[in-house]
Amino acid sequence: QQQVKQSPQSLIVQKGGISIINCAYENTAFDYFPWYQQFPGKGPALLIAIRPDVSEKKEGRFTISFNKSAKQFSLHIMDSQPGDSATYFCAAVGANTDKLIFGTGTRLQVFP
Amino acid sequence: DSGVTQTPKHLITATGQRVTLRCSPRSGDLSVYWYQQSLDQGLQFLIQYYNGEERAKGNILERFSAQQFPDLHSELNLSSLELGDSALYFCASSVGGGAGETQYFGPGTRLLVL
């Protein structure tokens, strides 16, 4: 049962472009939405996270946009760089639990 | 480097066997989580321990079990292994285990069942 749907599965962007990854969730009990970045051979690492009481959070080139009514959130990577090439996972956490429910992942490739 | 260590890095074994994966959390972290990453199932939460006690269970098979020891390291035991158990197994840790706390992932153990 996939509670967090993520798209696209893969994304190719030119250096300097904007990368956009979208996620949608079903469970309204989720109240914390982190994004994880995973490089080949490594474990996932927290990139940025948001709570549903704000509609946007920005950290450097990375921005999360959150639409509570639509139950959707997205990651925007501005000025994408080859070093951003990795797999990105959105996730959700419920109010009464700590377990991360992950999306299926998006493999991002940024070409120079 | 997240500060979470996992051993071994790679493990090759045969069907029907039993293996033990080990995880040492970051210094000071009380919660340990286990996740399985496979091509068809993605990243799936298996189980969480907090200060030695089981706190949450996910999609963990009955053939799998885990424990957290007094020194807070954790072991994941996989028995009666099947081909489909081949996957990357990640351990993560957090300070207290509260919702919204950052989970720090280890480098993973790659298990191959032949």
Tab-separated table of N, CA, C and O in Angstrom, chain A residues 32 36 38 41-44 46 51 89 93-95 97-100 102, chain B residues 33 35 37 43 45 48 55 57 90 97-100 102-103 105-107:
chain	number	residue	atom	x	y	z
A	32	TYR	N	4.498	15.819	9.081
A	32	TYR	CA	5.902	16.192	8.896
A	32	TYR	C	6.348	15.577	7.594
A	32	TYR	O	6.107	14.381	7.354
A	36	TYR	N	14.624	13.375	1.419
A	36	TYR	CA	15.928	12.764	1.599
A	36	TYR	C	16.638	12.668	0.254
A	36	TYR	O	16.019	12.452	-0.784
A	38	GLN	N	19.806	10.684	-1.713
A	38	GLN	CA	20.639	9.489	-1.610
A	38	GLN	C	21.584	9.392	-2.799
A	38	GLN	O	21.136	9.337	-3.947
A	41	GLY	N	25.500	4.097	-3.305
A	41	GLY	CA	26.361	3.492	-2.292
A	41	GLY	C	26.276	4.124	-0.922
A	41	GLY	O	27.021	3.746	-0.013
A	42	LYS	N	25.371	5.081	-0.766
A	42	LYS	CA	25.244	5.775	0.523
A	42	LYS	C	23.827	5.618	1.055
A	42	LYS	O	22.894	5.274	0.328
A	43	GLY	N	23.671	5.913	2.346
A	43	GLY	CA	22.343	5.937	2.915
A	43	GLY	C	21.663	7.271	2.628
A	43	GLY	O	22.319	8.253	2.315
A	44	PRO	N	20.342	7.306	2.729
A	44	PRO	CA	19.633	8.585	2.540
A	44	PRO	C	20.061	9.601	3.587
A	44	PRO	O	20.373	9.242	4.723
A	46	LEU	N	18.926	13.553	5.168
A	46	LEU	CA	17.893	14.596	5.182
A	46	LEU	C	18.372	15.823	4.430
A	46	LEU	O	19.468	16.335	4.657
A	51	ARG	N	6.560	21.310	7.720
A	51	ARG	CA	5.330	20.933	8.433
A	51	ARG	C	4.163	21.597	7.715
A	51	ARG	O	4.327	22.644	7.082
A	89	PHE	N	14.005	11.207	-2.324
A	89	PHE	CA	12.821	10.566	-1.754
A	89	PHE	C	12.035	11.585	-0.943
A	89	PHE	O	12.600	12.259	-0.077
A	93	VAL	N	5.537	11.604	7.861
A	93	VAL	CA	5.516	11.041	9.209
A	93	VAL	C	4.210	11.451	9.857
A	93	VAL	O	3.776	12.604	9.752
A	94	GLY	N	3.578	10.509	10.533
A	94	GLY	CA	2.330	10.792	11.214
A	94	GLY	C	2.553	11.442	12.565
A	94	GLY	O	3.657	11.400	13.108
A	95	ALA	N	1.507	12.006	13.116
A	95	ALA	CA	1.617	12.739	14.369
A	95	ALA	C	1.964	11.829	15.538
A	95	ALA	O	2.637	12.235	16.478
A	97	THR	N	3.594	8.830	15.389
A	97	THR	CA	4.576	7.826	15.032
A	97	THR	C	5.855	8.493	14.564
A	97	THR	O	5.847	9.669	14.241
A	98	ASP	N	6.944	7.730	14.562
A	98	ASP	CA	8.205	8.282	14.075
A	98	ASP	C	8.594	7.666	12.745
A	98	ASP	O	9.569	8.071	12.143
A	99	LYS	N	7.866	6.657	12.303
A	99	LYS	CA	8.342	5.948	11.123
A	99	LYS	C	8.118	6.765	9.861
A	99	LYS	O	7.094	7.424	9.683
A	100	LEU	N	9.139	6.715	9.012
A	100	LEU	CA	9.089	7.424	7.743
A	100	LEU	C	8.387	6.559	6.708
A	100	LEU	O	8.738	5.402	6.515
A	102	PHE	N	8.104	6.412	2.894
A	102	PHE	CA	8.817	6.990	1.771
A	102	PHE	C	8.025	6.904	0.470
A	102	PHE	O	7.255	5.958	0.249
B	33	TYR	N	16.205	2.702	13.991
B	33	TYR	CA	15.198	2.267	13.027
B	33	TYR	C	15.880	1.354	12.008
B	33	TYR	O	17.030	1.570	11.648
B	35	TYR	N	15.339	-0.142	8.034
B	35	TYR	CA	14.611	-0.006	6.785
B	35	TYR	C	15.190	-0.996	5.768
B	35	TYR	O	16.367	-1.324	5.797
B	37	GLN	N	15.549	-1.560	1.623
B	37	GLN	CA	15.422	-0.910	0.314
B	37	GLN	C	15.620	-1.941	-0.786
B	37	GLN	O	16.678	-2.538	-0.922
B	43	LEU	N	11.887	1.970	-0.275
B	43	LEU	CA	12.365	2.046	1.103
B	43	LEU	C	11.212	1.767	2.052
B	43	LEU	O	10.246	2.524	2.107
B	45	PHE	N	9.927	0.835	6.005
B	45	PHE	CA	10.212	0.802	7.433
B	45	PHE	C	9.958	-0.599	7.976
B	45	PHE	O	8.921	-1.215	7.703
B	48	GLN	N	11.337	-0.163	14.848
B	48	GLN	CA	12.020	0.882	15.604
B	48	GLN	C	12.190	0.442	17.050
B	48	GLN	O	11.275	-0.138	17.653
B	55	ARG	N	9.402	0.074	19.775
B	55	ARG	CA	8.447	1.187	19.803
B	55	ARG	C	7.441	1.103	18.659
B	55	ARG	O	6.289	1.463	18.836
B	57	LYS	N	6.395	-1.040	14.774
B	57	LYS	CA	6.643	-2.118	13.837
B	57	LYS	C	6.042	-1.752	12.500
B	57	LYS	O	4.943	-1.190	12.429
B	90	PHE	N	19.070	-0.664	5.759
B	90	PHE	CA	19.589	0.539	6.402
B	90	PHE	C	19.156	0.604	7.849
B	90	PHE	O	18.027	0.260	8.199
B	97	GLY	N	13.489	9.898	19.098
B	97	GLY	CA	12.464	9.130	18.427
B	97	GLY	C	11.142	9.852	18.296
B	97	GLY	O	10.139	9.236	17.973
B	98	GLY	N	11.099	11.141	18.538
B	98	GLY	CA	9.852	11.861	18.372
B	98	GLY	C	9.546	12.147	16.920
B	98	GLY	O	10.439	12.204	16.084
B	99	ALA	N	8.259	12.298	16.620
B	99	ALA	CA	7.870	12.599	15.244
B	99	ALA	C	8.495	13.915	14.817
B	99	ALA	O	8.441	14.900	15.540
B	100	GLY	N	9.105	13.929	13.658
B	100	GLY	CA	9.728	15.145	13.179
B	100	GLY	C	11.199	15.245	13.494
B	100	GLY	O	11.875	16.164	13.050
B	102	THR	N	15.049	14.380	13.065
B	102	THR	CA	15.853	13.923	11.940
B	102	THR	C	16.378	12.526	12.209
B	102	THR	O	16.893	12.243	13.302
B	103	GLN	N	16.206	11.669	11.227
B	103	GLN	CA	16.771	10.335	11.292
B	103	GLN	C	18.038	10.318	10.450
B	103	GLN	O	18.031	10.730	9.290
B	105	PHE	N	20.890	8.159	8.658
B	105	PHE	CA	21.017	6.820	8.100
B	105	PHE	C	22.471	6.376	8.017
B	105	PHE	O	23.369	7.164	7.708
B	106	GLY	N	22.678	5.096	8.268
B	106	GLY	CA	23.981	4.499	8.053
B	106	GLY	C	24.195	4.179	6.581
B	106	GLY	O	23.302	4.412	5.756
B	107	PRO	N	25.363	3.640	6.244
B	107	PRO	CA	25.675	3.348	4.839
B	107	PRO	C	24.997	2.109	4.282
B	107	PRO	O	25.038	1.871	3.086
